[in-house]
PDB file of C-alpha atoms in Angstrom:
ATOM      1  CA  UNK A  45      12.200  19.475  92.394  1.00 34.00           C
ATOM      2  CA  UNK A  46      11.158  21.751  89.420  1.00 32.00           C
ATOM      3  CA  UNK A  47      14.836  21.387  88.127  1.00 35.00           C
ATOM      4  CA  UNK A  48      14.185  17.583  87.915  1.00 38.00           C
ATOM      5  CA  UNK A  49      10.989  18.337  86.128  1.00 33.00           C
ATOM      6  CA  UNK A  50      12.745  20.741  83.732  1.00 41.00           C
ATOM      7  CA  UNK A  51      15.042  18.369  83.221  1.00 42.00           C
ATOM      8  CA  UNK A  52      13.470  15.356  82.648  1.00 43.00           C
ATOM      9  CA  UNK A  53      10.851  16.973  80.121  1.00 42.00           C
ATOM     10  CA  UNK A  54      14.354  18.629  78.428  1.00 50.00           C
ATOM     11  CA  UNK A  55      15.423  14.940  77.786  1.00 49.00           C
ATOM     12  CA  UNK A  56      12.072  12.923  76.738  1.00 52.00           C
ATOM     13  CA  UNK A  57      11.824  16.257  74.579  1.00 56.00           C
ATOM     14  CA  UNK A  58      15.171  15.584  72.892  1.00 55.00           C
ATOM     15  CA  UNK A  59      14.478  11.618  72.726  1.00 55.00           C
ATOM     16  CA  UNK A  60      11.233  12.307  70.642  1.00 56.00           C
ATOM     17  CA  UNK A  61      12.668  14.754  68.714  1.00 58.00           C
ATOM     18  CA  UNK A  62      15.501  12.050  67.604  1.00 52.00           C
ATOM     19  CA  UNK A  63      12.293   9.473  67.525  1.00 57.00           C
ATOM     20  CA  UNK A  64      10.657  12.251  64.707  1.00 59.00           C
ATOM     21  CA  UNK A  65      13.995  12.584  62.640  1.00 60.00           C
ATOM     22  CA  UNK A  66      14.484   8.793  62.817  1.00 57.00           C
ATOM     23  CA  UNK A  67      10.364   8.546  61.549  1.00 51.00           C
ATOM     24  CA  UNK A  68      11.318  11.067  58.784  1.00 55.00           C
ATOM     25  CA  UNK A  69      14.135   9.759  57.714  1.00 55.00           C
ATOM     26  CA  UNK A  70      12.305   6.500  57.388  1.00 53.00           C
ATOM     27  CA  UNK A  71      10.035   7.748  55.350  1.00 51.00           C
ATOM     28  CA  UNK A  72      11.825   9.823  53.129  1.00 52.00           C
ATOM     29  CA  UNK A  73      13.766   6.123  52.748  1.00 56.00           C
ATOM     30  CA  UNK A  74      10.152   4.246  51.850  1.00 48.00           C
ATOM     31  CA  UNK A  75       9.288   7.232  49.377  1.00 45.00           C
ATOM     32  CA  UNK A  76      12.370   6.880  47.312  1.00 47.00           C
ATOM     33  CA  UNK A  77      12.277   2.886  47.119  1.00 49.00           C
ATOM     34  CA  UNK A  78       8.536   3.458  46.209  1.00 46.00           C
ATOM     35  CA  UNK A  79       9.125   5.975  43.427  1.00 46.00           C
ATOM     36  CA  UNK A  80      12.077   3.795  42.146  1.00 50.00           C
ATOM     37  CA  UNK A  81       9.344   1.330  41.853  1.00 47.00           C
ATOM     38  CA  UNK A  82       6.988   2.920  40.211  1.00 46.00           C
ATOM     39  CA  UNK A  83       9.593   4.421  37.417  1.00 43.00           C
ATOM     40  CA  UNK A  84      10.219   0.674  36.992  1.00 47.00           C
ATOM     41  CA  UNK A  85       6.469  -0.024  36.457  1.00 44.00           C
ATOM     42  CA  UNK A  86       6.282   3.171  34.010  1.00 39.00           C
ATOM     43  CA  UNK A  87       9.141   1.789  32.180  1.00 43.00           C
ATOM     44  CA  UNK A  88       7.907  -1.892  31.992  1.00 42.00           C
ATOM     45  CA  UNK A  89       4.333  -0.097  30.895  1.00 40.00           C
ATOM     46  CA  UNK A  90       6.083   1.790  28.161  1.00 41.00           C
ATOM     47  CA  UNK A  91       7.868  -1.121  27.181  1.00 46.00           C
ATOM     48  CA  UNK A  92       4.850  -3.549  26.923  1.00 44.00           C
ATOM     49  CA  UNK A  93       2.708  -0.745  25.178  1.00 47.00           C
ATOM     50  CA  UNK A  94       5.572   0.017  22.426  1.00 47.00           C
ATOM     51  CA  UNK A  95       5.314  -4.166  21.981  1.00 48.00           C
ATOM     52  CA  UNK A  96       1.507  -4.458  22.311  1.00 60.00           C
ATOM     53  CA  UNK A  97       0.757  -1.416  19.848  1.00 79.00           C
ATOM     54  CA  UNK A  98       2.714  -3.362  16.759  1.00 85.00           C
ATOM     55  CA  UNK A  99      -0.201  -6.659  16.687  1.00 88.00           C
ATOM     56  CA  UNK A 100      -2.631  -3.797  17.084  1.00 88.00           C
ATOM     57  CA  UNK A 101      -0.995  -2.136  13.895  1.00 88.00           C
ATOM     58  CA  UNK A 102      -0.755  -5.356  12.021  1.00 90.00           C
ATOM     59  CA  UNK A 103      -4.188  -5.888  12.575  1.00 90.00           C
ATOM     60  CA  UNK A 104      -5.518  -2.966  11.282  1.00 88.00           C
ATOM     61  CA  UNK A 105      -3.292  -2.863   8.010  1.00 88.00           C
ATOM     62  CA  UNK A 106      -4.697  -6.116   7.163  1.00 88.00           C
ATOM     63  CA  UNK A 107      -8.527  -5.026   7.474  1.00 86.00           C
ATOM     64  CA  UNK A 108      -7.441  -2.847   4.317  1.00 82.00           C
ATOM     65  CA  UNK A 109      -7.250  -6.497   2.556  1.00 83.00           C
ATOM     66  CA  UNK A 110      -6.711  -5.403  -1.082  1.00 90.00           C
ATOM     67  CA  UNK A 111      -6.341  -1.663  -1.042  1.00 92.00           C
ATOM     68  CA  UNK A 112      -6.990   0.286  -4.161  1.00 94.00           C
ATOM     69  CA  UNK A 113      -5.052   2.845  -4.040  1.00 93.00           C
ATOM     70  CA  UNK A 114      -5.169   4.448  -7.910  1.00 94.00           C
ATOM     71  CA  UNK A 115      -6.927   4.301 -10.879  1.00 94.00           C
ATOM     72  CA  UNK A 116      -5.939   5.198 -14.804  1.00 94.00           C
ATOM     73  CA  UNK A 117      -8.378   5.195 -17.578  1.00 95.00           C
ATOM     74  CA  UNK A 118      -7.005   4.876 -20.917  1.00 94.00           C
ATOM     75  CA  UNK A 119      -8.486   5.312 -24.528  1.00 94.00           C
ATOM     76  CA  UNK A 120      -7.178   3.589 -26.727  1.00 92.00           C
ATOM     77  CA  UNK A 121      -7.607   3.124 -30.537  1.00 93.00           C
ATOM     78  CA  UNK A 122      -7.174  -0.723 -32.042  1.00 92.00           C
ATOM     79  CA  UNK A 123      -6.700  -0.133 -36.091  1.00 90.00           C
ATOM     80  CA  UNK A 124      -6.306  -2.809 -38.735  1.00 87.00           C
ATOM     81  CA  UNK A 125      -6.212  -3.200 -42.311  1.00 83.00           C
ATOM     82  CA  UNK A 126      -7.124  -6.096 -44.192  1.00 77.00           C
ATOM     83  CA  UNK A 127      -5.682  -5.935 -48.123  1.00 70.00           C
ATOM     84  CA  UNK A 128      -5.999  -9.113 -49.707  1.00 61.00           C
ATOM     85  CA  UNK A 129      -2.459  -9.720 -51.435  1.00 62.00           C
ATOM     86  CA  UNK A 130      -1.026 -12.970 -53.584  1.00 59.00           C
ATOM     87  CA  UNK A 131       2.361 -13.563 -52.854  1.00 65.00           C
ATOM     88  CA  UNK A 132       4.365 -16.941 -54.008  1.00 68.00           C
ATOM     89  CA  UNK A 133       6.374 -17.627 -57.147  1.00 69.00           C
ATOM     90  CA  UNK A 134       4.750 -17.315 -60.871  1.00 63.00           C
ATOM     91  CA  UNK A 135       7.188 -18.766 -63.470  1.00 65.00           C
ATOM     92  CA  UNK A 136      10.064 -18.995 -61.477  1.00 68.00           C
ATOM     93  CA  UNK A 137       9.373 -14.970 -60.497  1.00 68.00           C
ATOM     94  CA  UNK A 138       8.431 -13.431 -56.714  1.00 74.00           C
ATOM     95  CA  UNK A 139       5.082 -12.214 -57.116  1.00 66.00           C
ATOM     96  CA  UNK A 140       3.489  -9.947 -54.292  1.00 62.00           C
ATOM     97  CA  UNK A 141       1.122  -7.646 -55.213  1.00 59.00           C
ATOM     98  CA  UNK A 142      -2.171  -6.527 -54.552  1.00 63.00           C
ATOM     99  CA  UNK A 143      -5.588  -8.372 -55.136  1.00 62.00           C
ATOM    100  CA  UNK A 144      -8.081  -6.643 -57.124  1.00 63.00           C
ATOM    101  CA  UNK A 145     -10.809  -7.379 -54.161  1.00 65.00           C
ATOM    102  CA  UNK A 146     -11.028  -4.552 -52.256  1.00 72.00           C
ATOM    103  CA  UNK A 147      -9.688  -3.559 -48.792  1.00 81.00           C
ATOM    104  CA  UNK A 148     -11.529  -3.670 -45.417  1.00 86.00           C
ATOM    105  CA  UNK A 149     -10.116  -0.729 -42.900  1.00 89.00           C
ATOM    106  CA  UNK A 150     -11.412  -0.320 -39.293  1.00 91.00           C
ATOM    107  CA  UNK A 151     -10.335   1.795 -36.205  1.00 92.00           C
ATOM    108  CA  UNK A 152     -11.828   0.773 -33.083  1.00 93.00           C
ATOM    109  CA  UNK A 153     -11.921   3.197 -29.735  1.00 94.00           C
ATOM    110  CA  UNK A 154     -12.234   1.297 -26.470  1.00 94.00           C
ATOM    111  CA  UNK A 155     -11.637   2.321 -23.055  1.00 94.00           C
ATOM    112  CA  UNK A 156      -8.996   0.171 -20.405  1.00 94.00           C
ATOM    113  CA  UNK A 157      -9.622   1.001 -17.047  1.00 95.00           C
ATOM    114  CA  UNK A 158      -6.504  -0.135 -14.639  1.00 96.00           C
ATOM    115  CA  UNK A 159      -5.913  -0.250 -11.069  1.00 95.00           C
ATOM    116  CA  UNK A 160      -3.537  -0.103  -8.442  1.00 95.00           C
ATOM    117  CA  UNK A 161      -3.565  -1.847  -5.590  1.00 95.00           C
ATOM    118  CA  UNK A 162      -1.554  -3.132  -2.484  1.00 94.00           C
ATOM    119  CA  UNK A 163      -2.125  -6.468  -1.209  1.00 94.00           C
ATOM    120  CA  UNK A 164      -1.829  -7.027   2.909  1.00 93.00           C
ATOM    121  CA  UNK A 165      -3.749 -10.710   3.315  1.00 90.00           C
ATOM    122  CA  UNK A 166      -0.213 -11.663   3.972  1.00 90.00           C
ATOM    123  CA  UNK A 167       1.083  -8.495   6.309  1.00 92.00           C
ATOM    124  CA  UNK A 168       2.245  -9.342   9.639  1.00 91.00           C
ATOM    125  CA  UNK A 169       4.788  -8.487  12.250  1.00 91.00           C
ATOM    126  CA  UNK A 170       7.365  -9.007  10.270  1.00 92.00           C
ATOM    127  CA  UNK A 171       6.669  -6.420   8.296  1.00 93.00           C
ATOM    128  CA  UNK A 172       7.171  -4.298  11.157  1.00 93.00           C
ATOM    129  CA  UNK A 173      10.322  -2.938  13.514  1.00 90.00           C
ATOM    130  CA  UNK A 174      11.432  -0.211  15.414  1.00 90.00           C
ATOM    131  CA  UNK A 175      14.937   1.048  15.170  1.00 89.00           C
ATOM    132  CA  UNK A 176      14.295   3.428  19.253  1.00 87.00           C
ATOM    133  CA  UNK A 177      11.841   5.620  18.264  1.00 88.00           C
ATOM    134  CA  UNK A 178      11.372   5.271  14.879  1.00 91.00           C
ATOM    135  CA  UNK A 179       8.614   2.827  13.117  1.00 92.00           C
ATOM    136  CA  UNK A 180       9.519   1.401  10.077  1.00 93.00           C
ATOM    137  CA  UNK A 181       6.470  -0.482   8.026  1.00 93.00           C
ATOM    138  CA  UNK A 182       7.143  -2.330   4.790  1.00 93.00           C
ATOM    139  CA  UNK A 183       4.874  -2.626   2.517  1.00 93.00           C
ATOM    140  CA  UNK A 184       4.542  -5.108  -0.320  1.00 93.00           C
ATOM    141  CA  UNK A 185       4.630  -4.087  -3.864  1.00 92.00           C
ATOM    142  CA  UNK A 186       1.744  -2.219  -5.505  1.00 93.00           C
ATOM    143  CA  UNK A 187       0.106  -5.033  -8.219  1.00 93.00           C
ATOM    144  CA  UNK A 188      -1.650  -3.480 -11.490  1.00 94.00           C
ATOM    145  CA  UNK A 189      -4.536  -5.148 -12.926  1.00 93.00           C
ATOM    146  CA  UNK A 190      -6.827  -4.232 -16.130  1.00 93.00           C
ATOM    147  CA  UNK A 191     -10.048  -3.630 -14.382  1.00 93.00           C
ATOM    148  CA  UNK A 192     -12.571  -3.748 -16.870  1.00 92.00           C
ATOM    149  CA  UNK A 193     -11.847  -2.696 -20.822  1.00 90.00           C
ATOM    150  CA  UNK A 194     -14.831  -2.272 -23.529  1.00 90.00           C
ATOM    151  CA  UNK A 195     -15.215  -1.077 -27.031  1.00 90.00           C
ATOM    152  CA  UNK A 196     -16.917   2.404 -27.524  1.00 92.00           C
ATOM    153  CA  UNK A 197     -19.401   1.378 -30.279  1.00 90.00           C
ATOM    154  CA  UNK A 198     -20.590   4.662 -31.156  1.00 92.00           C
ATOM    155  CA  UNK A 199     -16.920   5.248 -32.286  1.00 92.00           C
ATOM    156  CA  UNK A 200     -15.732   2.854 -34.387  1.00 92.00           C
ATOM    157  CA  UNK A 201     -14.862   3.998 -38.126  1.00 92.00           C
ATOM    158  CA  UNK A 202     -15.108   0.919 -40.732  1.00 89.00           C
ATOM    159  CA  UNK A 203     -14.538   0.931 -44.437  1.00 86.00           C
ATOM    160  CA  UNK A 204     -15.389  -1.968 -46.377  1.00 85.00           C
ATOM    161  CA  UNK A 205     -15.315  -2.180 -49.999  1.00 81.00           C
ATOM    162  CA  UNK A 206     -18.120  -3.864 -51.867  1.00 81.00           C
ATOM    163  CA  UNK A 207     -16.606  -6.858 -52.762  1.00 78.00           C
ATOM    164  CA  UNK A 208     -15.768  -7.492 -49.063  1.00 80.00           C
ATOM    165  CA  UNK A 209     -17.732  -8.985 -46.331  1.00 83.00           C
ATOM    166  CA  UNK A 210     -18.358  -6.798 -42.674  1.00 87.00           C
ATOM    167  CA  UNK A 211     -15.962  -7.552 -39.562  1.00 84.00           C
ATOM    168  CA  UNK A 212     -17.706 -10.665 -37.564  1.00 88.00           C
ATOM    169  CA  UNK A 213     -18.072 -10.619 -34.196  1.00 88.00           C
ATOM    170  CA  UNK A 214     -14.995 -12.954 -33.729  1.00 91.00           C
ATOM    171  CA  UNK A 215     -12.766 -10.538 -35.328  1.00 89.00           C
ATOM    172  CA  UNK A 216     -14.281  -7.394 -33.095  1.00 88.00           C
ATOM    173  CA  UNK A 217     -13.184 -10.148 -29.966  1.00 89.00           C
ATOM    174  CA  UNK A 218     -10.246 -10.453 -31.335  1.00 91.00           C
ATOM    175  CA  UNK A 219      -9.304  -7.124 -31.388  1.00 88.00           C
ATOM    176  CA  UNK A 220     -10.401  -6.058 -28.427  1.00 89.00           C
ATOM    177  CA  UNK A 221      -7.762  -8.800 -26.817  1.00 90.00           C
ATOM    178  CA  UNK A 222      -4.736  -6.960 -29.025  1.00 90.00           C
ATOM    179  CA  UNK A 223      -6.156  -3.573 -27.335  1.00 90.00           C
ATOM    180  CA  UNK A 224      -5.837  -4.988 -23.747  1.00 91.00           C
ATOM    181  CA  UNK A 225      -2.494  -6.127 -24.525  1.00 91.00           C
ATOM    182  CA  UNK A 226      -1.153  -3.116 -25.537  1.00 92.00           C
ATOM    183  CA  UNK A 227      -2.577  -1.059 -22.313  1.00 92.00           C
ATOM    184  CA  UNK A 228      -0.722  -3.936 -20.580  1.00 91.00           C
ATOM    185  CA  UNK A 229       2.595  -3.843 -22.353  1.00 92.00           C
ATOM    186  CA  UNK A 230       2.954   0.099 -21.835  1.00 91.00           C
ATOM    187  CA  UNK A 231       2.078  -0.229 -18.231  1.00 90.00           C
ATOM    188  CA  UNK A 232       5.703  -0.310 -16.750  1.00 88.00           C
ATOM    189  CA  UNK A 233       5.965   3.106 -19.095  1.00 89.00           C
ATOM    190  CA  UNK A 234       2.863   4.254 -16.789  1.00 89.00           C
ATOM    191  CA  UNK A 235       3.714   5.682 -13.008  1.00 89.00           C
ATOM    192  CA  UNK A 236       0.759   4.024 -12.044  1.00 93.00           C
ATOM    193  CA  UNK A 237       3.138   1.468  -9.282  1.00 91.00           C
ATOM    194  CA  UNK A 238       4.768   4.813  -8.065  1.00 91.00           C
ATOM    195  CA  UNK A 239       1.265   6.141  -7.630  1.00 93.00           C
ATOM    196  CA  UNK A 240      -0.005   3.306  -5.689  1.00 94.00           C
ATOM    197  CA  UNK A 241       2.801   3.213  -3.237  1.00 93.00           C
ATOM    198  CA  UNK A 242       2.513   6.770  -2.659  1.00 93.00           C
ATOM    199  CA  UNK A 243      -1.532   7.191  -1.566  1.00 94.00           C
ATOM    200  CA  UNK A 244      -1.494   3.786   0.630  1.00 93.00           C
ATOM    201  CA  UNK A 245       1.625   5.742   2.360  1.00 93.00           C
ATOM    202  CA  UNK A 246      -0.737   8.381   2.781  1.00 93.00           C
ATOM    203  CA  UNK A 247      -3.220   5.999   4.302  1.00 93.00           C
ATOM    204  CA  UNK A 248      -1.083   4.171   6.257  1.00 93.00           C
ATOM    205  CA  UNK A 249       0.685   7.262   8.027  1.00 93.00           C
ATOM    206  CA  UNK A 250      -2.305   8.704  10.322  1.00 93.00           C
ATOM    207  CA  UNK A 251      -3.079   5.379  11.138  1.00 90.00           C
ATOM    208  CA  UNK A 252      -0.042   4.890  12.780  1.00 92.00           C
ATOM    209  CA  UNK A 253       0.159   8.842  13.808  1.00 92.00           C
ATOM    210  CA  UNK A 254      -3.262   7.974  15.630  1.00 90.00           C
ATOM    211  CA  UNK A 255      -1.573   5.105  17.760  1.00 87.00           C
ATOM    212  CA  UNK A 256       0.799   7.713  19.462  1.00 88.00           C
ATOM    213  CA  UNK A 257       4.097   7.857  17.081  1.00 90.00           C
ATOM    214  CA  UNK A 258       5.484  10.850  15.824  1.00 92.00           C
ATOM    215  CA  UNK A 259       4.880  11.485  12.172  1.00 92.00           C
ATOM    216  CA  UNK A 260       8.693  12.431  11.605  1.00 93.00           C
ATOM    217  CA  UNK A 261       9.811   8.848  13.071  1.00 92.00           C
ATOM    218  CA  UNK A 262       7.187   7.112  10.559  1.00 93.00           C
ATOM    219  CA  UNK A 263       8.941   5.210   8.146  1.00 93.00           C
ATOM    220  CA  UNK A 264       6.896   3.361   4.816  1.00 93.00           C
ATOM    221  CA  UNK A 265       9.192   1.126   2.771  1.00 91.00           C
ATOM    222  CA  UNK A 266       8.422  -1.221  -0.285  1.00 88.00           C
ATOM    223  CA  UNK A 267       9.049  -4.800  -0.335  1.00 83.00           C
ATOM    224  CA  UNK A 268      11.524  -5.629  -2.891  1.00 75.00           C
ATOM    225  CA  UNK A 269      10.068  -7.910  -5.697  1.00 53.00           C
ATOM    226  CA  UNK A 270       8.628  -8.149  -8.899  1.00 44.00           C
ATOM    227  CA  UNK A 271       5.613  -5.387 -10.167  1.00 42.00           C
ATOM    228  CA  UNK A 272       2.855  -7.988 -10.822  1.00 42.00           C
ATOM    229  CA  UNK A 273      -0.082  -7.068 -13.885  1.00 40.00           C
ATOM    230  CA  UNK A 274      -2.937  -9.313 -13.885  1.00 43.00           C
ATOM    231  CA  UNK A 275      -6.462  -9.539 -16.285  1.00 42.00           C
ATOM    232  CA  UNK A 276      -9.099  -8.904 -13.765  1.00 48.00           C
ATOM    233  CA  UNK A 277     -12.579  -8.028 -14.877  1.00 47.00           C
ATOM    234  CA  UNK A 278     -14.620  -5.851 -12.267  1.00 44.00           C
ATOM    235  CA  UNK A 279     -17.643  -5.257 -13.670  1.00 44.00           C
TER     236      UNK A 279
END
């Protein structure tokens, strides 16, 4: 009688025993279909961030609207000389020579103040891709404009000879326009583009560095097109 007791505890022993390895081997089963499932979720979650952070970067960019980036002031000195000469023919000669009327000099000081600046109104997400982990943004190119320009007064050094009337306000105009030309014809002379470029990279990089990339895998390119100079008053 107590061998039949023995032995039938010995066997439902043994059958929940297999029961318990069955259970854990069951669950062991569930646990690795549930972490596959999850690293599927992680990687679909990585995958929609790395897509969802680029509107969020295009976005930003194109809060900075027109961003001024740098700025060169430049003194320049306008000069002209007015000498009254006849020129033509006199009895079948060439005649150029100098009239007895007196000369009017002046040299006129004014300062040109120009700007760099990139233009995003039309940044989007084209202007953005990743090559894996690496985030290249390009940027259009920097634009120059003459910002304000005025004649220092206090400066200007006129000679006029008696016989000569002053400079009118027409001519002072005048040359003020010749003096913003110039600044604008030596501006591809000036690094003031390559300066531009530079600083809104510096801008542009801890933005992105602040959204989770890597500062080594941050990439700022330049759009390839024309340098544009425009007349644009400030003040």
């Amino acid at each position: 009688m107590l061998r039949d007791i023995n032995g039938g505890y010995t066997a439902g022993n043994r059958r929940r025993q297999l029961g318990m390895r069955n259970y854990i081997i069951l669950l062991i089963t569930f646990f690795f279909i549930a972490c596959g499932g999850d690293k599927e979720k992680v990687e679909a979650v990585v995958e929609k961030k790395a897509t969802d952070d680029i509107p969020m970067l295009v976005r930003d960019i194109r809060k900075c609207s027109r961003l001024y980036t740098s700025e060169y002031n430049i003194r320049k000195i306008v000069t002209y000389s007015d000498e009254p000469r006849l020129k033509g023919k006199v009895l079948g000669h060439e005649v150029d020579m100098k009239m007895p009327v007196g000369d009017r000099k002046i040299a006129i000081p004014m300062n040109v103040t120009l700007k760099g600046y990139i233009d995003f109104s039309d940044f989007s997400e084209r202007n953005v891709r990743k090559e894996g982990e690496r985030i290249i943004v390009t940027i259009p190119q920097p634009q120059v404009i003459v910002a304000s320009s005025k004649i220092d007064q206090a400066g200007i050094k006129e000679y006029v000879s008696m016989m000569r009337s002053r400079f009118s306000d027409a001519e002072m105009v005048e040359f003020e326009k010749q003096g913003r030309q110039s600044v604008i014809n030596s501006i591809p002379r000036l690094d003031i583009k390559e300066t531009a470029a530079v600083n809104a990279a510096k801008i542009l990089i801890p933005m992105i560095v602040k959204m989770g990339y890597d500062e080594k895998m941050i990439t700022i390119e330049l759009r390839n097109e024309e340098l544009g100079i425009r007349n644009e008053n400030m003040d």
